Coordinates of C-alpha atoms in Angstrom, one line a residue:
M21 CA 2.7 24.0 -25.2
S22 CA 4.9 21.2 -23.9
P23 CA 4.0 18.3 -21.7
M24 CA 4.7 18.6 -18.0
K25 CA 8.0 16.9 -17.2
L26 CA 7.0 14.8 -14.3
L27 CA 9.7 12.9 -12.4
I28 CA 8.3 10.0 -10.2
Y29 CA 10.8 8.8 -7.6
A30 CA 10.0 5.4 -6.0
H31 CA 12.4 3.8 -3.5
F32 CA 10.9 0.4 -4.5
F33 CA 9.7 -0.6 -7.9
A34 CA 9.4 -3.7 -10.1
P35 CA 10.6 -6.3 -9.9
S36 CA 10.0 -5.7 -6.2
I37 CA 6.5 -6.9 -5.2
G38 CA 4.1 -4.9 -3.1
G39 CA 1.2 -2.5 -3.0
V40 CA 3.3 0.6 -3.3
E41 CA 5.1 -0.7 -6.4
N42 CA 1.7 -1.6 -8.0
A43 CA 0.2 1.8 -7.2
V44 CA 3.2 3.7 -8.6
E45 CA 3.3 1.7 -11.8
S46 CA -0.5 2.1 -12.3
L47 CA -0.2 5.8 -11.7
A48 CA 2.8 6.3 -14.1
R49 CA 1.1 4.2 -16.8
G50 CA -2.2 6.2 -16.5
L51 CA -0.4 9.6 -16.6
A52 CA 1.7 8.6 -19.6
E53 CA -1.5 7.9 -21.5
M54 CA -3.2 11.2 -20.7
R55 CA -3.7 13.6 -23.6
G56 CA -4.4 17.3 -23.8
P57 CA -7.3 19.0 -25.7
N58 CA -5.4 18.6 -29.1
G59 CA -4.3 15.1 -28.5
E60 CA -0.9 16.0 -27.3
A61 CA 0.7 14.2 -24.3
E62 CA -0.1 16.0 -21.1
F63 CA 2.8 14.4 -19.1
A64 CA 6.3 13.3 -20.0
I65 CA 7.0 10.7 -17.3
T66 CA 10.4 9.7 -16.1
L67 CA 10.5 7.1 -13.2
V68 CA 13.6 7.0 -11.0
T69 CA 14.4 4.3 -8.5
P70 CA 17.4 3.0 -6.7
F71 CA 16.0 -0.6 -7.0
S72 CA 17.9 -2.8 -9.4
R73 CA 16.2 -4.2 -12.5
G74 CA 17.0 -7.9 -12.0
N75 CA 15.2 -9.8 -14.8
F76 CA 12.5 -7.2 -15.2
N77 CA 12.3 -5.7 -18.7
D78 CA 11.9 -1.9 -18.4
E79 CA 11.2 -1.6 -22.1
T80 CA 7.7 -3.1 -21.5
L81 CA 6.7 0.2 -19.7
P82 CA 5.4 3.2 -21.6
F83 CA 7.9 5.6 -19.9
P84 CA 11.7 5.5 -19.3
V85 CA 13.0 4.1 -16.0
I86 CA 16.3 5.3 -14.6
R87 CA 17.7 3.0 -12.0
A88 CA 20.3 3.8 -9.3
P89 CA 21.4 7.1 -10.8
H90 CA 24.6 8.8 -9.6
F91 CA 23.8 11.6 -7.1
R92 CA 24.8 14.3 -9.6
T93 CA 22.5 12.7 -12.2
L94 CA 19.7 12.8 -9.7
I95 CA 20.2 16.5 -9.1
K96 CA 20.1 17.2 -12.8
L97 CA 17.0 15.1 -13.4
I98 CA 15.1 16.9 -10.5
W99 CA 16.4 20.3 -11.6
Q100 CA 15.1 19.7 -15.2
A101 CA 11.7 18.4 -14.1
D102 CA 8.6 20.6 -13.8
L103 CA 7.4 18.6 -10.9
V104 CA 8.6 15.7 -8.7
H105 CA 6.3 13.1 -7.3
I106 CA 8.0 11.2 -4.5
A107 CA 6.4 7.9 -3.4
G108 CA 7.2 8.2 0.3
P109 CA 9.3 10.9 2.0
S110 CA 12.7 9.8 0.7
L111 CA 15.3 12.2 2.0
A112 CA 17.6 12.6 -1.0
P113 CA 15.1 13.7 -3.7
L114 CA 13.2 15.8 -1.1
W115 CA 16.4 17.7 -0.2
I116 CA 17.4 18.2 -3.8
A117 CA 14.0 19.4 -4.9
W118 CA 14.0 21.9 -2.1
C119 CA 17.4 23.2 -2.9
V120 CA 16.8 23.6 -6.7
R121 CA 13.3 24.9 -6.1
T122 CA 11.5 22.2 -8.1
P123 CA 7.9 21.8 -6.8
A124 CA 7.5 18.4 -5.1
V125 CA 4.5 16.3 -4.1
I126 CA 4.9 13.4 -1.6
E127 CA 2.5 10.5 -1.6
H128 CA 2.5 8.9 1.8
H129 CA 2.1 5.2 1.5
G130 CA 3.4 4.7 5.1
Y131 CA 4.3 6.7 8.2
Q132 CA 7.9 7.4 7.5
A133 CA 7.4 11.1 8.2
T134 CA 6.0 10.3 11.6
C135 CA 7.7 7.1 12.9
L136 CA 11.2 5.7 12.7
N137 CA 10.1 2.2 11.5
G138 CA 7.3 3.7 9.3
L139 CA 4.7 1.5 10.8
L140 CA 3.6 3.2 14.0
L141 CA 4.1 -0.2 15.6
Q142 CA 5.9 -0.4 19.0
Q143 CA 8.6 -3.1 19.4
P144 CA 9.0 -5.6 20.9
G145 CA 5.3 -5.9 21.9
R146 CA 4.0 -5.1 18.4
T147 CA 1.4 -2.7 19.8
Q148 CA 0.1 0.6 18.3
C149 CA 2.3 3.6 18.9
P150 CA 0.4 6.6 20.4
G151 CA 2.7 8.9 18.4
Y152 CA 5.9 9.3 20.4
F153 CA 7.8 11.2 17.7
L154 CA 5.3 13.9 17.2
S155 CA 4.9 14.3 21.0
G156 CA 8.7 14.6 21.5
R157 CA 9.1 11.3 23.3
Y158 CA 12.3 10.5 21.3
E159 CA 13.7 8.1 23.9
K160 CA 10.7 5.8 23.2
C161 CA 11.4 6.0 19.4
L162 CA 15.1 5.1 20.0
R163 CA 14.3 2.1 22.2
C164 CA 11.7 0.8 19.7
F165 CA 13.9 1.1 16.6
A166 CA 16.9 -0.4 18.4
Q167 CA 14.9 -3.6 19.0
E168 CA 14.9 -4.1 15.2
T169 CA 18.4 -2.9 14.4
S170 CA 21.0 -1.5 16.8
W171 CA 21.5 1.6 19.0
P172 CA 23.8 3.4 16.5
R173 CA 21.4 2.8 13.6
S174 CA 18.5 3.9 15.8
I175 CA 20.3 7.2 16.7
F176 CA 21.1 7.8 13.1
K177 CA 17.5 7.2 12.0
L178 CA 16.2 9.6 14.6
L179 CA 18.6 12.3 13.5
T180 CA 17.4 11.9 9.9
M181 CA 13.7 12.3 11.0
F182 CA 14.1 16.0 11.7
P183 CA 15.2 17.1 8.2
R184 CA 12.6 14.7 6.7
R185 CA 9.8 16.3 8.8
F186 CA 11.1 19.8 8.0
L187 CA 11.0 19.1 4.2
T188 CA 7.6 17.3 4.2
R189 CA 6.1 20.4 5.7
R190 CA 7.4 22.5 2.8
V191 CA 6.5 20.6 -0.3
A192 CA 3.8 21.8 -2.7
A193 CA 1.4 19.1 -1.5
N194 CA 1.2 16.0 0.7
L195 CA -1.0 13.2 -0.6
A196 CA -2.5 10.7 1.9
I197 CA -3.9 7.4 0.7
S198 CA -6.6 7.5 3.4
Q199 CA -8.1 9.9 5.9
H200 CA -6.4 7.9 8.6
V201 CA -3.0 8.6 7.2
M202 CA -3.8 12.3 6.8
N203 CA -4.9 12.5 10.5
R204 CA -1.9 10.5 11.8
Q205 CA 0.7 12.5 9.9
G206 CA -0.6 16.0 10.7
L207 CA 1.1 17.6 7.7
P208 CA 0.1 20.8 6.0
R209 CA -1.3 21.0 2.5
T210 CA -2.5 17.4 2.7
K211 CA -5.1 15.9 0.3
V212 CA -6.6 12.4 0.4
V213 CA -6.3 10.4 -2.8
Y214 CA -7.5 6.8 -2.4
Y215 CA -5.8 4.0 -4.3
G216 CA -7.5 3.0 -7.5
I217 CA -7.5 -0.2 -9.5
E218 CA -9.0 -1.5 -12.7
D219 CA -12.2 -3.5 -12.7
P220 CA -10.9 -7.1 -13.1
Y221 CA -14.2 -8.1 -14.7
V222 CA -13.3 -5.7 -17.6
S223 CA -9.5 -5.5 -17.7
L224 CA -8.8 -9.2 -16.9
K225 CA -12.1 -10.5 -18.1
E226 CA -12.6 -12.3 -14.8
G227 CA -16.1 -13.5 -13.9
P228 CA -17.8 -13.1 -10.6
V229 CA -16.7 -15.1 -7.6
P230 CA -18.4 -18.5 -8.0
Q231 CA -20.9 -19.5 -5.3
R232 CA -19.8 -23.0 -4.4
S233 CA -21.6 -25.5 -2.3
E234 CA -18.4 -27.3 -1.0
E235 CA -16.4 -26.3 2.0
L236 CA -15.4 -22.7 2.1
C237 CA -11.8 -21.4 1.5
F238 CA -10.3 -18.6 3.4
A239 CA -7.1 -16.9 2.1
Y240 CA -4.4 -14.6 3.2
V241 CA -2.5 -12.7 0.4
G242 CA 0.7 -10.8 1.3
R243 CA 4.1 -10.8 3.0
F244 CA 4.8 -13.2 5.8
V245 CA 6.2 -10.7 8.3
P246 CA 5.2 -10.1 11.9
E247 CA 3.3 -6.9 11.4
K248 CA 0.9 -8.6 9.0
G249 CA -0.5 -10.8 11.7
V250 CA -0.4 -14.2 9.8
L251 CA 0.1 -16.0 13.2
V252 CA -3.2 -14.6 14.4
L253 CA -4.9 -16.2 11.4
L254 CA -3.2 -19.5 12.1
R255 CA -4.3 -19.4 15.7
A256 CA -7.9 -18.7 14.7
V257 CA -7.8 -21.6 12.2
S258 CA -6.5 -23.9 14.9
L259 CA -9.4 -22.9 17.3
L260 CA -12.0 -23.6 14.6
R261 CA -10.4 -26.9 13.5
K262 CA -10.5 -28.1 17.1
E263 CA -14.3 -27.4 17.0
G264 CA -14.5 -29.8 14.1
R265 CA -15.1 -27.1 11.5
R266 CA -14.4 -28.0 7.9
F267 CA -12.8 -25.5 5.6
S268 CA -9.6 -24.8 3.8
T269 CA -7.0 -22.0 4.1
L270 CA -4.7 -20.7 1.5
L271 CA -1.6 -18.6 2.4
I272 CA -0.4 -16.8 -0.7
G273 CA 2.9 -15.1 -0.3
D274 CA 6.3 -15.5 1.3
G275 CA 8.7 -13.8 3.8
V276 CA 10.8 -14.1 6.8
Q277 CA 8.1 -15.9 8.9
R278 CA 7.6 -18.7 6.4
S279 CA 9.6 -21.3 8.3
E280 CA 7.8 -20.3 11.6
L281 CA 4.4 -20.7 9.9
E282 CA 5.3 -24.1 8.5
E283 CA 6.4 -25.3 11.9
I284 CA 3.1 -24.1 13.5
I285 CA 1.1 -25.8 10.8
R286 CA 3.0 -29.1 11.5
R287 CA 2.7 -28.8 15.3
E288 CA -1.0 -28.0 15.3
N289 CA -1.7 -30.8 12.7
L290 CA -3.2 -28.3 10.2
S291 CA -1.4 -29.6 7.1
D292 CA -4.5 -31.2 5.6
G293 CA -6.3 -27.9 5.6
I294 CA -3.7 -25.2 5.0
R295 CA -1.5 -24.7 1.9
I296 CA 1.3 -22.2 1.3
T297 CA 1.8 -21.2 -2.3
G298 CA 4.7 -18.7 -2.2
Y299 CA 4.5 -15.5 -4.1
L300 CA 2.2 -15.5 -7.1
R301 CA 1.4 -13.0 -9.8
G302 CA -0.7 -12.7 -12.9
E303 CA -2.6 -15.7 -14.1
E304 CA -1.1 -18.0 -11.4
L305 CA -2.5 -15.7 -8.7
A306 CA -5.9 -15.4 -10.5
S307 CA -6.1 -19.2 -10.9
Q308 CA -5.5 -19.8 -7.2
M309 CA -7.9 -17.1 -6.1
R310 CA -10.8 -18.6 -8.1
G311 CA -11.3 -21.1 -5.4
V312 CA -11.2 -18.5 -2.5
D313 CA -14.4 -17.3 -0.9
V314 CA -13.1 -15.0 1.9
V315 CA -9.9 -13.0 2.2
V316 CA -8.5 -12.4 5.7
M317 CA -6.3 -9.4 6.5
P318 CA -5.2 -9.8 10.1
S319 CA -2.7 -6.9 10.3
L320 CA -1.2 -5.9 13.6
C321 CA 0.1 -2.6 12.3
E322 CA -1.9 0.4 11.2
E323 CA -2.3 -0.4 7.5
T324 CA -2.4 2.9 5.6
A325 CA -5.0 1.7 3.2
G326 CA -4.9 -2.0 2.3
L327 CA -4.6 -2.3 -1.5
A328 CA -5.1 -6.1 -1.2
A329 CA -8.5 -5.4 0.5
I330 CA -9.5 -3.1 -2.3
E331 CA -8.5 -5.7 -4.9
Q332 CA -10.7 -8.4 -3.3
M333 CA -13.6 -6.1 -2.6
M334 CA -13.6 -5.1 -6.3
R335 CA -14.0 -8.8 -7.1
G336 CA -17.0 -9.1 -4.9
R337 CA -15.2 -11.2 -2.4
L338 CA -15.9 -10.9 1.4
V339 CA -13.0 -9.4 3.4
I340 CA -12.4 -10.0 7.1
A341 CA -10.0 -7.4 8.3
S342 CA -8.4 -6.0 11.5
A343 CA -10.3 -2.9 12.7
I344 CA -7.1 -0.8 12.6
G345 CA -5.8 2.2 10.7
G346 CA -6.8 2.8 7.1
L347 CA -7.9 -0.8 6.7
R348 CA -11.0 -0.2 8.7
E349 CA -11.7 2.9 6.7
I350 CA -11.4 1.0 3.4
V351 CA -13.7 -1.8 4.4
D352 CA -16.2 0.7 5.8
G353 CA -19.2 -1.5 6.5
T354 CA -18.9 -3.7 3.5
G355 CA -16.8 -6.4 5.2
L356 CA -16.3 -7.9 8.6
T357 CA -13.8 -6.5 11.1
F358 CA -12.3 -7.7 14.4
S359 CA -9.9 -6.3 17.0
A360 CA -6.3 -6.5 15.9
G361 CA -4.3 -9.3 17.3
N362 CA -7.3 -11.1 18.8
E363 CA -7.5 -14.7 17.4
F364 CA -10.7 -15.4 19.3
A365 CA -12.5 -12.4 17.7
L366 CA -11.2 -13.5 14.3
A367 CA -12.4 -17.0 14.9
E368 CA -15.8 -15.7 15.8
R369 CA -16.0 -13.8 12.5
M370 CA -14.9 -16.9 10.5
R371 CA -17.3 -19.1 12.4
A372 CA -20.2 -16.8 11.5
V373 CA -19.4 -17.1 7.8
L374 CA -19.0 -20.9 8.0
E375 CA -22.4 -21.2 9.7
N376 CA -24.3 -19.0 7.3
P377 CA -22.3 -18.3 4.1
S378 CA -25.3 -17.1 2.1
Q379 CA -25.9 -14.3 4.6
F380 CA -22.6 -12.7 3.7
R381 CA -22.8 -12.9 -0.1
E382 CA -24.9 -9.7 -0.3
L383 CA -22.3 -8.0 1.9
A384 CA -19.6 -9.0 -0.6
Q385 CA -21.6 -7.6 -3.5
N386 CA -21.9 -4.3 -1.6
A387 CA -18.1 -4.3 -1.3
R388 CA -17.9 -4.5 -5.0
K389 CA -20.3 -1.6 -5.5
R390 CA -18.4 0.5 -3.0
S391 CA -15.1 -0.3 -4.8
L392 CA -16.5 0.7 -8.2
E393 CA -17.7 4.0 -6.8
V394 CA -14.7 4.9 -4.6
F395 CA -11.6 3.1 -5.9
P396 CA -11.7 3.1 -9.7
L397 CA -8.3 3.5 -11.4
R398 CA -9.4 6.4 -13.6
R399 CA -10.5 8.4 -10.6
M400 CA -7.0 8.0 -8.9
I401 CA -5.2 9.1 -12.0
E402 CA -7.5 12.1 -12.6
E403 CA -7.1 13.3 -9.0
H404 CA -3.3 13.2 -9.2
A405 CA -3.4 15.0 -12.6
M406 CA -5.7 17.7 -11.1
I407 CA -3.3 18.3 -8.2
Y408 CA -0.3 18.5 -10.6
R409 CA -2.1 21.0 -12.8
Q410 CA -2.8 23.3 -9.8
I411 CA 1.0 23.5 -9.1
A412 CA 2.3 23.2 -12.7
R413 CA 4.9 25.6 -14.0
P414 CA 3.6 28.0 -16.7
G415 CA 4.1 26.8 -20.3
T416 CA 3.0 23.2 -19.9
V417 CA -0.1 21.5 -21.3
S418 CA -1.2 20.8 -17.7
A419 CA -0.9 24.5 -16.8
R420 CA -3.1 25.3 -19.8
I421 CA -5.7 22.7 -18.8
A422 CA -5.8 24.0 -15.3
E423 CA -6.1 27.6 -16.6
D424 CA -9.0 26.6 -18.9
A425 CA -10.7 24.8 -16.1
S426 CA -10.7 27.9 -13.9
L427 CA -12.4 30.1 -16.5
P428 CA -16.1 30.8 -16.0

């Protein structure tokens, strides 16, 4: 028996920062550590990405990473693999896998198989898309994407959507990271596999979120881009500060909107209560988050799942999130939600917490309990492995495990 040769293709990977990158690395690490009944490796992982290494040390990972391979090399790698896992419907590996008949699994972290911009967000108004591509309203798709790029690029993008959709309907399995993504994509052979993360109380030896008596701290963690709705948070903060409310706000991240955010902070005289840290990772991030009571996720787009929300819920921290997409599904009654893009509704939620913080501590603890039950890392890895075993080629450790599991 040989380990299953699993090729994981990720368009973005470390040192790129984001939820997809974190999820792919966690999955690859977990699968590389899995062992069969006799202690043999169940998976031989190879990760392929077009993203450059930069100053990241690939040798720290327990699996080989091949970056920006030549097209012929990519064909060879996929042909030699027992199974290909593609993080998002990237066209090149999808087409190659279909041509050489290597079973492929797509994990949909966004809406790239359903929408030209992958966000289901209409431009320029930044409103939810009702699903123009699936309903054949291609002129709407062209106008929307042209707002962000150009008409020639928009036409090219639309043309590539048809083979992408064709191939996603013919893979061995489509994996959705939330029920919302599954329903929105409408693809056959779809299974929901939620994100999973390690319990930070165990893996990072973090303690519970301290219950402090001083003024509360709200935080946003993520990219400073229009679809994340950071401007909505700033407007809500401004409304509450004009009421004389005392609290602090931390913006952890960076992006194209940073200068715009800084200008609004100066114009609204919010500098004494808002601080921007830039991107933080590891201990720097953990150190800043120790003083945070509530995390706000004011997304305008249909978040597929909201890994940042899961991470904070796992820490027993209250999450206030837009009631949109998979984000609403993840919070699921263990946090507070508000209508997307409505700063008055967000301010109302924040005001309620400021007026009675003790009332919401129990809700935050319920969020941790839900996270431990629904979003553990081991569950995510096991569910992926189970799906791979079901479609494994004969002669691999995974195929034997799947065969043994089916015996009475």
